[in-house]
Structures are given as C-alpha cells and as structure tokens.
Amino acid sequence: MISLSAELQGVLERLPDHISQSLGSGGYRHIIQSHAESLDTIGRDAEKTTAKTRAQLTCKASSILFSKHRVVVPEEPSYIDHQKNYWSKTCWLPAAGFIKPLNSIEVALSLKIITYTQSRFAIRSAGHNANPGFSSTGEEGVVLDLGALNTVELSSEREIVSLGPGATWEKVYEELEKYELTVVGGRVSGVGVGGLILGGGMSHFSNHWGLVCDNVKNFEVVLADSSIAHANAIENPQLFRALKGGGSNFGVVTKFDLYTYPDYRVWYTFKVYNASDSERVIKASERVQKAMDEDDRIGFFLVTNSAFLVAGMLYMGWPEETPGIFRVFEDIKPMMDAVPETKGTQLSVIQAFDMSEEGKRESGTATTRPDADLYLELHKVLQDIAKSAAVTLQFTFQPIGKAAVNKGNEYGGNCLNIPRENQSWLAMMVQWNDDANDGEARSQISQLISSLKSTCKTRGHLLDFHFMNDCSYTQSPFQGYGKENLAFLKATAAEWDLQGVFQKLQSSGFLLSKM
C-alpha cells in the first residue's frame, strides 16, 4: 500500500498549474517531507482502528499539515464555539474535530487524508441546514469546515463574481453593491453560498433570473481522488449539470463563478395579518401569484402561522409608488407592518429577513399547484396540528412559475426536473428550545408534512417535486427528479467518484445511495 505521505505528495503533483502557482504548493511539499514518518505512522495505525479513532487520526494528520488552530478537537477551548456554529441546535453534534482549510489545495489534502484513513466526514459551508448529520457529524467523523473559503472576488469586467462556499449571502451582496451590482442568491441572513447553490437555490425573483444554480458559470470542485477540476458548459458539462441541484454527491466545490446583474435595488414590505383574515389574505395572495406569470419582477411569499400570516411583497427596482398588484391587500388591515414600504437593496432585504435566533429546528417541504381554496384548507390543517405553546409550527407558500424553468433551460438546464407550470413550494418548519419538547416538535412537523401532502393530493394538486433546500431528512428530493435525471445523476456520480467516497464516507445528506 502506498504510504500516506506519498499519497499527499501525489495530490500536489497532480494540481493544475494555475492553482499550484497561485496558491503555492512548495510549502506543503516541505511539510509533508519533514513529517513523512509521523504521517505514515498515522496512515498505518488507521488500518486497524475503530471509526472514532480513524476520525481522531484524521485530525492528527491534518494538524501536521496545517497549523494546530485550524484543526479544532474537543480538547481545544474553541471547540464548543465550532460545535455550536449551526443555525439549528439539532446539529450541535460532537464531531471528532473541525478541519478548516484555507484554499482548494488544503481541501484536496484534507480529503486525501479522509479517504486514506476511511474516516467519516461532513461538509459545512455556513451550517444553515437544520437536518442533523448533513453538515454535522458525531464523534466517529470529522467536519470539513469551509467557512474560511469565503472570498468574494469580482472579475475585472465586473461580469462574473467568484464566491467561496463559506461566504454568506449578506457578505456577497454587501461587496457587490459597492459596484451597484448584485447576484442571484439567498433570501435569509446567515445562509452559506455552498449549500444553497448545490441544492438548487431559490431567490426572491426566480421567475426573472431562474434558480441560483442556473446562474453559475463555472464550478471549481475537488473530486473524490483529490484532483481539482472545473465544470462548466464546455469543460466537463455533465458534471456541470449534475452540480446544479445534485447536492454533495460529486465532490467538494471550492469556488462558484456566478453572473452579476445591475438589478440590486428592491422595493419591499412585510405585513403581518391576523389569522381571522386568512381567507382574504390567501385570496389576495393567489392573485399576486397569478400576476407573477405576467410580471417577473414581482417577488412574494406568505408565511402561515396558526395565529397570523406574514405577506412578503417585493418588486425589482424602485417604483414611484406601491406596485399595482399589491393593492389587492389594501382593504385588509394588517396587525402591523413588520417592515414598512422600503426602497432598499438585496442586502437590506436579507438583513430584514433575519432568522438567526438560537433554537432547535426541523424542516420539510411539498409542492402544490396554486389554488386559494386549497391554501385556506392547508392553513386550517396547520391550526389543527399546532396546539403547543412550547413549539412554533409554520409553513411558507413560495410561488414559482414556469418562467423560472424556462430561464434554467436558457442557461443549459439543471438536474431538478421542476414541473413547467405554476406552483408553490411549501417550506415547513418547527422551532422549539427545550429538550423536553423534542418528541412533540418532531411529531408535529411529521404530521404537518404528511397532512399537507395528503390534502394537496386529495384535491389533485400535489406535484412530485421536492425542493432540496427545504427538505426534511425523512424525505428524498431525488424521487421527484424523474427516472431520466436520476439515472443521469447516478451515472455521473459513478464516473467522478469511482470508489463511492461521497456515498460511503459522507456522514449524511441527500445522497444518491440513501434514496
């Protein structure tokens, strides 16, 4: 068997010239040579140990290659902070360690150590997924923490921006608005670039721009064998399409090149309505969704809680007055204007939509055709289930039209198989704080997922598509991708990951092997 130090030197030898020169591989070569005996001992020890020890040895080898403070193990004072660096407390799992690479070379070397020791691993960009194990892992695995890969680099022509997976969308918008530009990205503060794009990504204006993944020009990806490749419309086009909505099944993406746009200005308001007005609010919402078919500059969402509803009204640009379609709400008195009418930007919108408070969360999704009577029935289903003051249960209507599918096709297509018709992606969420309510909270989100889907199906409006970014770990988004796309994704994964590294060693996630 080839020694670990030799395998790591091999990674450096296979680096593309531009990466080796720009990031400098010489320093890593010297470290590997100087510590070859220690690395090889670790490699030999990993052959005859438990999963937990293999993970610990992975951290030990990584500490040799990188500085100690970039491999955080339980004995380190900063470990608890890293363990808690997740949007949901359900993901505060006791990893054997957090490996924090600074660039694509370090990602490639880290992945080589992982595959050599056969350690379980998870990939974290910003940790905004509420599903345990998806970007977190227990003590038998390590977390490849991409938070330091957070660059936002604008091209000289300002037509393309290169984003690191660990950047958050508020940082992206903030940097681009200095140049009066924006990019198609996330809607909520704290969301990372990497996870959102690989799951498809919905923006407030998907009908205008397509999904976030549709706006990627190029992916830089570390493959299972630790080689670094580019995937775009010309170079590795199959991998390019698979990465647009295929999740973490094909490699570790270390850079996303996205198209920029000048449309950074946004008009918006968020209004809160009493549940007693739900019928009027929902009928007005249906009219807005129909109008989105004719005007793709409209953005809209409706959060439904048992006691109130929140209508998020947005319009691309700065109109002189309230956009006409939103006047359908004029005769409905809100409980409050959570956010008054504002002429803002993509950045200010995401700052207004803050969901960063600490808590336990789980999610779920379903897709339905639009229908006001059905929407009202779904709200009543929610009210019947949400009976506990200790648990907050809600779901959001997220309208999306066939225009979004058409835009995706214009950019070469993705792998999602979204139905080419008007629809709503239902984003369900339960939130709670006390461990004593774990069972109740999980029971409620499970009931909500099954009841909403059942109600939509009874009315003949349920669609097979499941939006990956909102999916529960109990759901399988790939089942809605269609047989042809699923076969394509499996073939692509088999081609680019011969040993099944991302299927067998990855802690969890929406993996093709776990459908």
XYZ file of C-alpha atoms in Angstrom:
515
model
C 0.000 0.000 0.000
C 1.281 3.453 -0.869
C 2.188 5.472 2.222
C 0.111 8.435 3.351
C 2.962 10.882 2.744
C 3.406 9.590 -0.808
C -0.344 9.921 -1.450
C -0.273 13.520 -0.218
C 2.729 14.336 -2.425
C 0.788 12.817 -5.307
C -2.063 15.253 -4.702
C 0.362 18.163 -5.076
C 1.916 16.710 -8.227
C -1.480 16.500 -9.923
C -2.501 20.076 -9.153
C -3.360 22.251 -12.163
C -0.503 24.658 -12.850
C -2.557 27.788 -12.215
C -3.593 26.554 -8.753
C -0.125 25.328 -7.833
C 1.398 28.667 -8.829
C -1.253 30.975 -7.396
C -1.636 29.204 -4.042
C 1.883 27.854 -3.753
C 2.346 24.118 -3.272
C 6.002 24.263 -2.201
C 5.287 24.906 1.453
C 3.020 21.868 1.670
C 5.647 19.689 -0.028
C 8.196 20.705 2.577
C 5.862 19.954 5.488
C 4.986 16.521 4.090
C 8.659 15.668 3.544
C 9.631 16.873 7.012
C 6.904 14.873 8.745
C 6.715 11.853 6.450
C 7.447 9.353 9.206
C 4.715 10.711 11.521
C 2.176 10.863 8.677
C 2.972 7.325 7.571
C 2.622 6.028 11.130
C -0.823 7.616 11.316
C -1.707 6.039 7.983
C -0.667 2.579 9.194
C -2.490 2.979 12.523
C -5.725 3.862 10.742
C -5.892 0.398 9.154
C -6.635 -1.388 12.427
C -8.752 1.008 14.468
C -12.361 1.946 15.158
C -14.299 4.610 13.278
C -13.868 7.033 16.175
C -10.096 6.517 16.259
C -9.848 6.889 12.457
C -11.544 10.254 12.769
C -9.134 11.254 15.540
C -6.153 10.173 13.424
C -7.531 12.241 10.538
C -7.447 15.277 12.812
C -3.920 14.399 13.966
C -2.602 14.147 10.402
C -4.372 17.368 9.416
C -2.768 19.141 12.390
C 0.630 18.217 10.982
C -0.166 19.634 7.553
C -1.920 22.768 8.758
C -1.430 24.834 11.865
C -2.974 23.433 15.038
C -5.579 26.189 15.436
C -7.116 25.159 12.109
C -7.884 21.662 13.331
C -10.189 22.064 16.305
C -10.589 18.986 18.516
C -12.615 18.591 21.749
C -9.627 19.491 23.934
C -9.337 22.941 22.320
C -11.023 25.927 24.083
C -12.717 26.983 20.825
C -14.280 23.560 20.192
C -17.668 24.390 21.742
C -17.964 27.531 19.598
C -17.323 25.460 16.478
C -19.775 22.806 17.604
C -22.469 25.453 18.097
C -21.830 27.233 14.805
C -25.041 25.910 13.280
C -28.401 27.543 12.603
C -30.225 24.730 14.427
C -29.263 23.290 17.800
C -30.299 19.868 16.463
C -26.985 19.946 14.566
C -24.728 20.551 17.576
C -23.182 17.097 17.198
C -19.897 16.060 18.887
C -17.562 15.737 15.886
C -14.082 14.302 16.452
C -12.810 17.598 15.080
C -13.330 20.513 12.704
C -10.802 20.813 9.862
C -10.652 24.361 8.498
C -8.902 24.543 5.099
C -7.945 27.942 3.687
C -7.905 27.090 -0.022
C -8.616 24.374 -2.583
C -5.181 22.762 -2.083
C -5.907 22.271 1.605
C -9.353 20.861 0.775
C -7.691 18.371 -1.590
C -5.112 17.352 1.026
C -7.783 17.053 3.741
C -9.933 14.862 1.527
C -6.933 12.644 0.745
C -6.320 12.121 4.466
C -10.018 11.327 4.950
C -10.087 8.777 2.146
C -6.811 7.230 3.294
C -7.966 6.756 6.889
C -11.514 5.938 5.719
C -12.903 8.445 8.178
C -16.500 9.581 8.066
C -16.922 13.264 7.261
C -19.421 16.069 6.743
C -19.048 19.266 4.711
C -20.082 22.595 6.227
C -20.250 25.925 4.412
C -22.299 28.057 6.842
C -24.221 25.318 8.670
C -27.716 26.608 7.844
C -29.221 23.175 7.130
C -31.433 22.010 10.018
C -31.013 18.297 9.271
C -28.686 16.545 11.760
C -25.667 14.964 10.087
C -25.941 16.857 6.808
C -23.241 19.414 7.629
C -22.540 17.991 11.076
C -21.407 14.626 12.361
C -20.914 12.655 15.548
C -17.667 11.662 17.248
C -16.973 8.987 14.609
C -16.453 11.648 11.934
C -14.855 14.996 11.128
C -16.347 18.198 9.769
C -14.659 19.737 6.745
C -15.448 23.334 7.664
C -15.310 25.573 4.561
C -16.079 28.764 6.468
C -12.641 30.250 5.714
C -13.225 29.827 1.965
C -15.382 32.950 1.996
C -13.895 35.137 -0.733
C -15.980 37.425 -2.925
C -13.871 38.358 -5.973
C -15.273 40.456 -8.812
C -13.761 39.983 -12.274
C -12.066 42.950 -13.957
C -15.012 43.271 -16.378
C -17.397 43.007 -13.384
C -19.498 40.452 -15.243
C -18.549 37.464 -13.058
C -18.079 37.145 -9.306
C -16.155 34.233 -7.782
C -17.561 33.080 -4.456
C -16.124 30.762 -1.847
C -18.604 28.213 -0.439
C -18.209 29.595 3.101
C -19.299 33.129 2.192
C -22.765 34.160 3.371
C -25.129 35.925 1.012
C -25.223 39.133 3.034
C -21.444 39.411 2.616
C -21.810 38.771 -1.128
C -24.491 41.446 -1.554
C -22.574 43.933 0.588
C -19.439 43.627 -1.538
C -21.240 43.748 -4.896
C -23.410 46.739 -4.005
C -20.239 48.805 -3.740
C -20.222 48.499 -7.537
C -24.031 48.820 -7.927
C -24.267 45.142 -8.811
C -25.931 42.059 -7.416
C -26.075 38.330 -7.931
C -28.826 35.730 -7.777
C -28.591 34.391 -4.237
C -30.215 33.626 -0.907
C -33.105 35.334 0.848
C -32.250 34.845 4.531
C -29.257 36.095 6.518
C -26.688 33.537 7.609
C -27.193 31.201 4.651
C -23.975 29.968 3.041
C -23.176 30.057 -0.648
C -22.226 26.373 -0.977
C -25.252 24.555 0.396
C -27.801 26.864 -1.196
C -26.427 26.538 -4.723
C -25.878 22.777 -4.657
C -29.485 22.306 -3.517
C -30.813 24.487 -6.350
C -31.317 27.777 -4.558
C -34.412 29.980 -4.674
C -34.157 33.768 -4.823
C -36.929 36.314 -4.395
C -37.018 36.703 -8.174
C -36.624 33.178 -9.529
C -39.152 33.857 -12.280
C -36.896 36.632 -13.556
C -33.479 35.016 -13.123
C -34.101 31.293 -12.747
C -32.747 29.440 -9.730
C -29.449 30.348 -8.120
C -27.762 27.234 -9.543
C -28.837 28.280 -13.051
C -26.706 31.404 -12.725
C -23.435 29.564 -12.113
C -20.988 29.874 -14.998
C -18.328 27.585 -13.548
C -17.661 25.312 -10.568
C -14.202 24.598 -9.166
C -14.508 21.214 -7.474
C -12.227 18.875 -5.529
C -13.087 15.365 -6.664
C -13.030 12.136 -4.665
C -9.440 11.368 -5.722
C -8.394 14.889 -4.537
C -7.828 16.142 -8.078
C -9.210 19.605 -8.840
C -11.459 20.109 -11.854
C -13.573 22.800 -13.452
C -17.135 22.151 -14.569
C -18.897 24.471 -16.994
C -20.796 24.392 -20.283
C -17.629 23.464 -22.209
C -15.380 21.678 -19.717
C -16.961 18.634 -18.032
C -20.525 19.659 -18.993
C -22.157 16.563 -17.466
C -20.623 17.290 -14.086
C -21.665 20.932 -14.536
C -25.317 19.987 -14.940
C -25.204 17.471 -12.088
C -23.833 20.060 -9.655
C -26.774 22.358 -10.432
C -29.137 20.873 -7.879
C -27.483 17.491 -7.320
C -26.237 18.199 -3.796
C -22.939 16.984 -2.337
C -22.745 13.751 -4.328
C -19.901 14.607 -6.679
C -17.148 16.496 -4.869
C -16.318 19.458 -2.658
C -16.978 22.685 -4.548
C -14.368 25.280 -3.586
C -15.418 28.115 -5.895
C -18.598 29.212 -7.670
C -18.383 31.690 -10.569
C -21.730 33.491 -10.909
C -23.052 36.060 -13.362
C -23.588 39.556 -11.945
C -26.519 41.875 -12.652
C -27.213 45.603 -12.147
C -30.650 44.979 -10.561
C -29.634 45.352 -6.916
C -32.421 47.797 -5.999
C -35.541 46.277 -4.424
C -38.826 47.714 -3.186
C -40.329 45.650 -0.360
C -42.631 45.489 2.630
C -43.549 42.703 5.080
C -47.075 42.911 6.552
C -48.496 40.813 9.393
C -52.196 39.853 9.264
C -54.455 38.256 11.848
C -55.436 34.638 11.184
C -59.077 35.748 11.285
C -58.403 37.433 7.923
C -56.765 34.347 6.433
C -59.372 33.835 3.701
C -58.990 37.391 2.380
C -55.196 37.321 2.668
C -54.922 33.984 0.895
C -57.217 35.037 -1.945
C -55.175 38.213 -2.394
C -52.015 36.095 -2.383
C -53.391 33.884 -5.143
C -53.994 36.985 -7.282
C -50.399 38.075 -6.723
C -49.143 34.639 -7.730
C -51.144 34.805 -10.970
C -49.748 38.264 -11.683
C -46.201 36.921 -11.308
C -46.831 34.992 -14.512
C -47.112 38.274 -16.412
C -44.587 40.366 -14.477
C -41.431 38.520 -13.457
C -40.195 41.486 -11.406
C -42.726 40.612 -8.669
C -41.457 38.719 -5.643
C -43.755 37.274 -2.995
C -44.016 34.813 -0.098
C -46.668 34.089 2.525
C -45.683 32.739 5.952
C -48.600 30.967 7.653
C -48.648 30.585 11.418
C -51.660 29.340 13.378
C -52.311 32.847 14.764
C -51.099 35.125 11.968
C -49.842 35.369 8.407
C -46.900 37.385 7.046
C -47.058 38.575 3.440
C -43.670 39.463 1.967
C -44.176 41.790 -1.006
C -41.190 42.641 -3.202
C -40.584 44.299 -6.543
C -37.366 44.525 -8.507
C -36.330 48.177 -8.877
C -37.637 51.310 -7.209
C -41.160 52.054 -8.497
C -42.552 55.551 -7.902
C -45.441 54.133 -5.866
C -46.712 50.853 -4.457
C -46.730 48.316 -7.311
C -50.295 47.940 -8.516
C -50.667 44.236 -7.859
C -50.071 44.676 -4.131
C -53.112 46.924 -3.860
C -55.161 43.722 -3.583
C -54.160 43.892 0.088
C -55.274 47.496 0.597
C -58.648 46.660 2.127
C -57.175 44.163 4.600
C -55.960 45.884 7.751
C -52.653 44.411 8.953
C -51.871 43.805 12.598
C -48.573 45.563 11.928
C -46.086 46.464 9.233
C -43.157 44.282 10.264
C -41.167 46.129 7.601
C -42.689 49.326 6.130
C -42.581 50.060 2.417
C -38.889 50.445 1.673
C -36.789 51.333 -1.334
C -33.830 49.183 -0.444
C -31.418 46.672 -1.905
C -30.794 42.958 -1.979
C -28.620 43.471 1.109
C -31.244 45.349 3.119
C -33.886 42.738 2.246
C -31.769 39.890 3.570
C -30.974 41.899 6.708
C -34.697 42.472 7.270
C -35.389 38.741 6.921
C -33.327 37.622 9.908
C -33.849 34.114 11.339
C -30.635 33.876 13.335
C -32.063 33.463 16.843
C -30.899 30.352 18.678
C -33.228 27.366 18.710
C -33.906 23.809 17.631
C -35.383 23.436 14.155
C -36.557 20.830 11.688
C -37.948 21.366 8.213
C -39.957 19.753 5.448
C -41.396 20.520 2.035
C -44.077 19.725 -0.516
C -45.075 21.174 -3.886
C -48.593 22.057 -4.960
C -50.424 23.790 -7.760
C -51.857 27.172 -6.731
C -55.444 27.229 -5.503
C -56.875 29.661 -2.944
C -59.384 27.182 -1.506
C -56.619 24.615 -1.082
C -54.309 27.198 0.521
C -57.029 28.051 3.038
C -57.555 24.371 3.828
C -53.800 23.930 4.353
C -53.824 26.773 6.861
C -56.634 25.071 8.773
C -54.614 21.831 8.790
C -51.753 23.765 10.387
C -54.069 25.228 13.030
C -55.357 21.761 13.919
C -51.827 20.415 14.467
C -50.169 23.419 16.152
C -51.559 23.127 19.679
C -48.482 23.617 21.857
C -47.251 26.952 23.161
C -43.757 25.449 23.549
C -43.473 24.622 19.830
C -43.726 27.039 16.887
C -45.053 25.394 13.738
C -45.446 27.209 10.436
C -45.067 26.902 6.696
C -44.435 29.314 3.853
C -46.025 29.491 0.416
C -43.200 30.151 -2.071
C -44.662 30.821 -5.532
C -42.643 29.818 -8.565
C -43.713 29.782 -12.202
C -42.851 28.122 -15.477
C -40.766 31.207 -16.279
C -38.206 30.004 -13.720
C -37.947 26.663 -15.506
C -37.567 28.404 -18.870
C -34.757 30.576 -17.506
C -32.947 27.492 -16.254
C -33.193 25.894 -19.675
C -31.778 29.040 -21.274
C -28.656 28.575 -19.131
C -28.204 24.958 -20.209
C -30.589 23.263 -17.793
C -30.240 21.792 -14.324
C -30.980 18.315 -12.961
C -34.046 19.197 -10.859
C -36.903 18.263 -13.212
C -39.139 21.102 -11.957
C -42.631 20.839 -13.497
C -43.133 23.514 -16.157
C -46.215 25.052 -14.583
C -47.173 27.483 -11.847
C -46.707 26.024 -8.378
C -45.904 26.769 -4.744
C -43.029 25.234 -2.839
C -44.218 24.776 0.728
C -41.409 25.321 3.244
C -42.412 23.832 6.590
C -40.571 24.454 9.835
C -40.893 23.649 13.504
C -38.897 25.543 16.112
C -38.503 24.925 19.846
C -35.937 25.361 22.611
C -36.443 22.859 25.439
C -35.113 19.307 25.045
C -38.236 18.126 26.848
C -40.267 19.114 23.761
C -38.181 17.144 21.250
C -40.754 14.401 20.777
C -43.687 16.783 20.484
C -41.896 19.043 17.991
C -40.822 16.161 15.773
C -44.285 14.660 15.907
C -45.817 17.964 14.820
C -43.501 18.503 11.821
C -44.046 14.884 10.765
C -47.817 15.342 10.981
C -47.632 18.619 9.079
C -45.594 17.143 6.220
C -47.888 14.143 5.781
C -51.128 16.109 6.274
C -50.285 18.908 3.857
C -49.203 16.421 1.206
C -52.308 14.316 1.764
C -54.597 17.350 1.480
C -52.924 18.529 -1.731
C -53.126 15.022 -3.184
C -56.828 14.671 -2.324
C -57.549 17.858 -4.252
C -55.453 16.664 -7.194
C -52.857 19.437 -6.841
C -49.852 17.633 -5.325
C -46.725 17.575 -7.501
C -43.822 15.132 -7.118
C -41.088 17.778 -6.871
C -39.364 18.339 -3.510
C -37.119 21.403 -3.163
C -33.876 20.071 -1.670
C -33.023 23.215 0.324
C -36.233 22.820 2.371
C -36.372 19.008 2.583
C -36.542 17.045 5.808
C -34.070 14.222 6.392
C -37.158 11.985 6.283
C -37.761 12.971 2.645
C -35.928 12.149 -0.584
C -35.807 15.005 -3.110
C -34.352 12.758 -5.827
C -37.586 10.789 -6.072
C -39.100 13.823 -7.787
C -36.212 14.349 -10.201
C -37.591 11.789 -12.644
C -36.139 8.477 -13.825
C -34.038 10.025 -16.595
C -32.428 12.644 -14.364
C -31.893 10.138 -11.579
C -30.117 7.741 -13.934
C -28.006 10.665 -15.169
C -27.020 11.652 -11.622
C -26.109 8.093 -10.646
C -24.005 7.671 -13.792
C -22.259 10.995 -13.170
C -21.509 10.098 -9.543
C -20.127 6.719 -10.610
C -17.899 8.352 -13.240
C -16.415 11.035 -10.973
C -16.300 9.051 -7.717
C -15.183 5.538 -8.633
C -14.803 4.396 -5.031
C -18.067 5.921 -3.836
C -16.308 8.208 -1.345
C -19.161 10.701 -1.133
C -21.736 7.904 -0.877
C -19.976 5.717 1.707
C -17.932 8.049 3.909
C -20.061 11.177 3.932
C -21.880 11.420 7.249
C -25.325 12.009 5.811
C -27.196 14.254 3.436
C -29.335 13.765 0.363
C -27.084 11.079 -1.046
C -27.950 9.065 -4.130
C -27.028 5.907 -2.224
C -29.571 6.700 0.509
C -32.654 7.323 -1.616
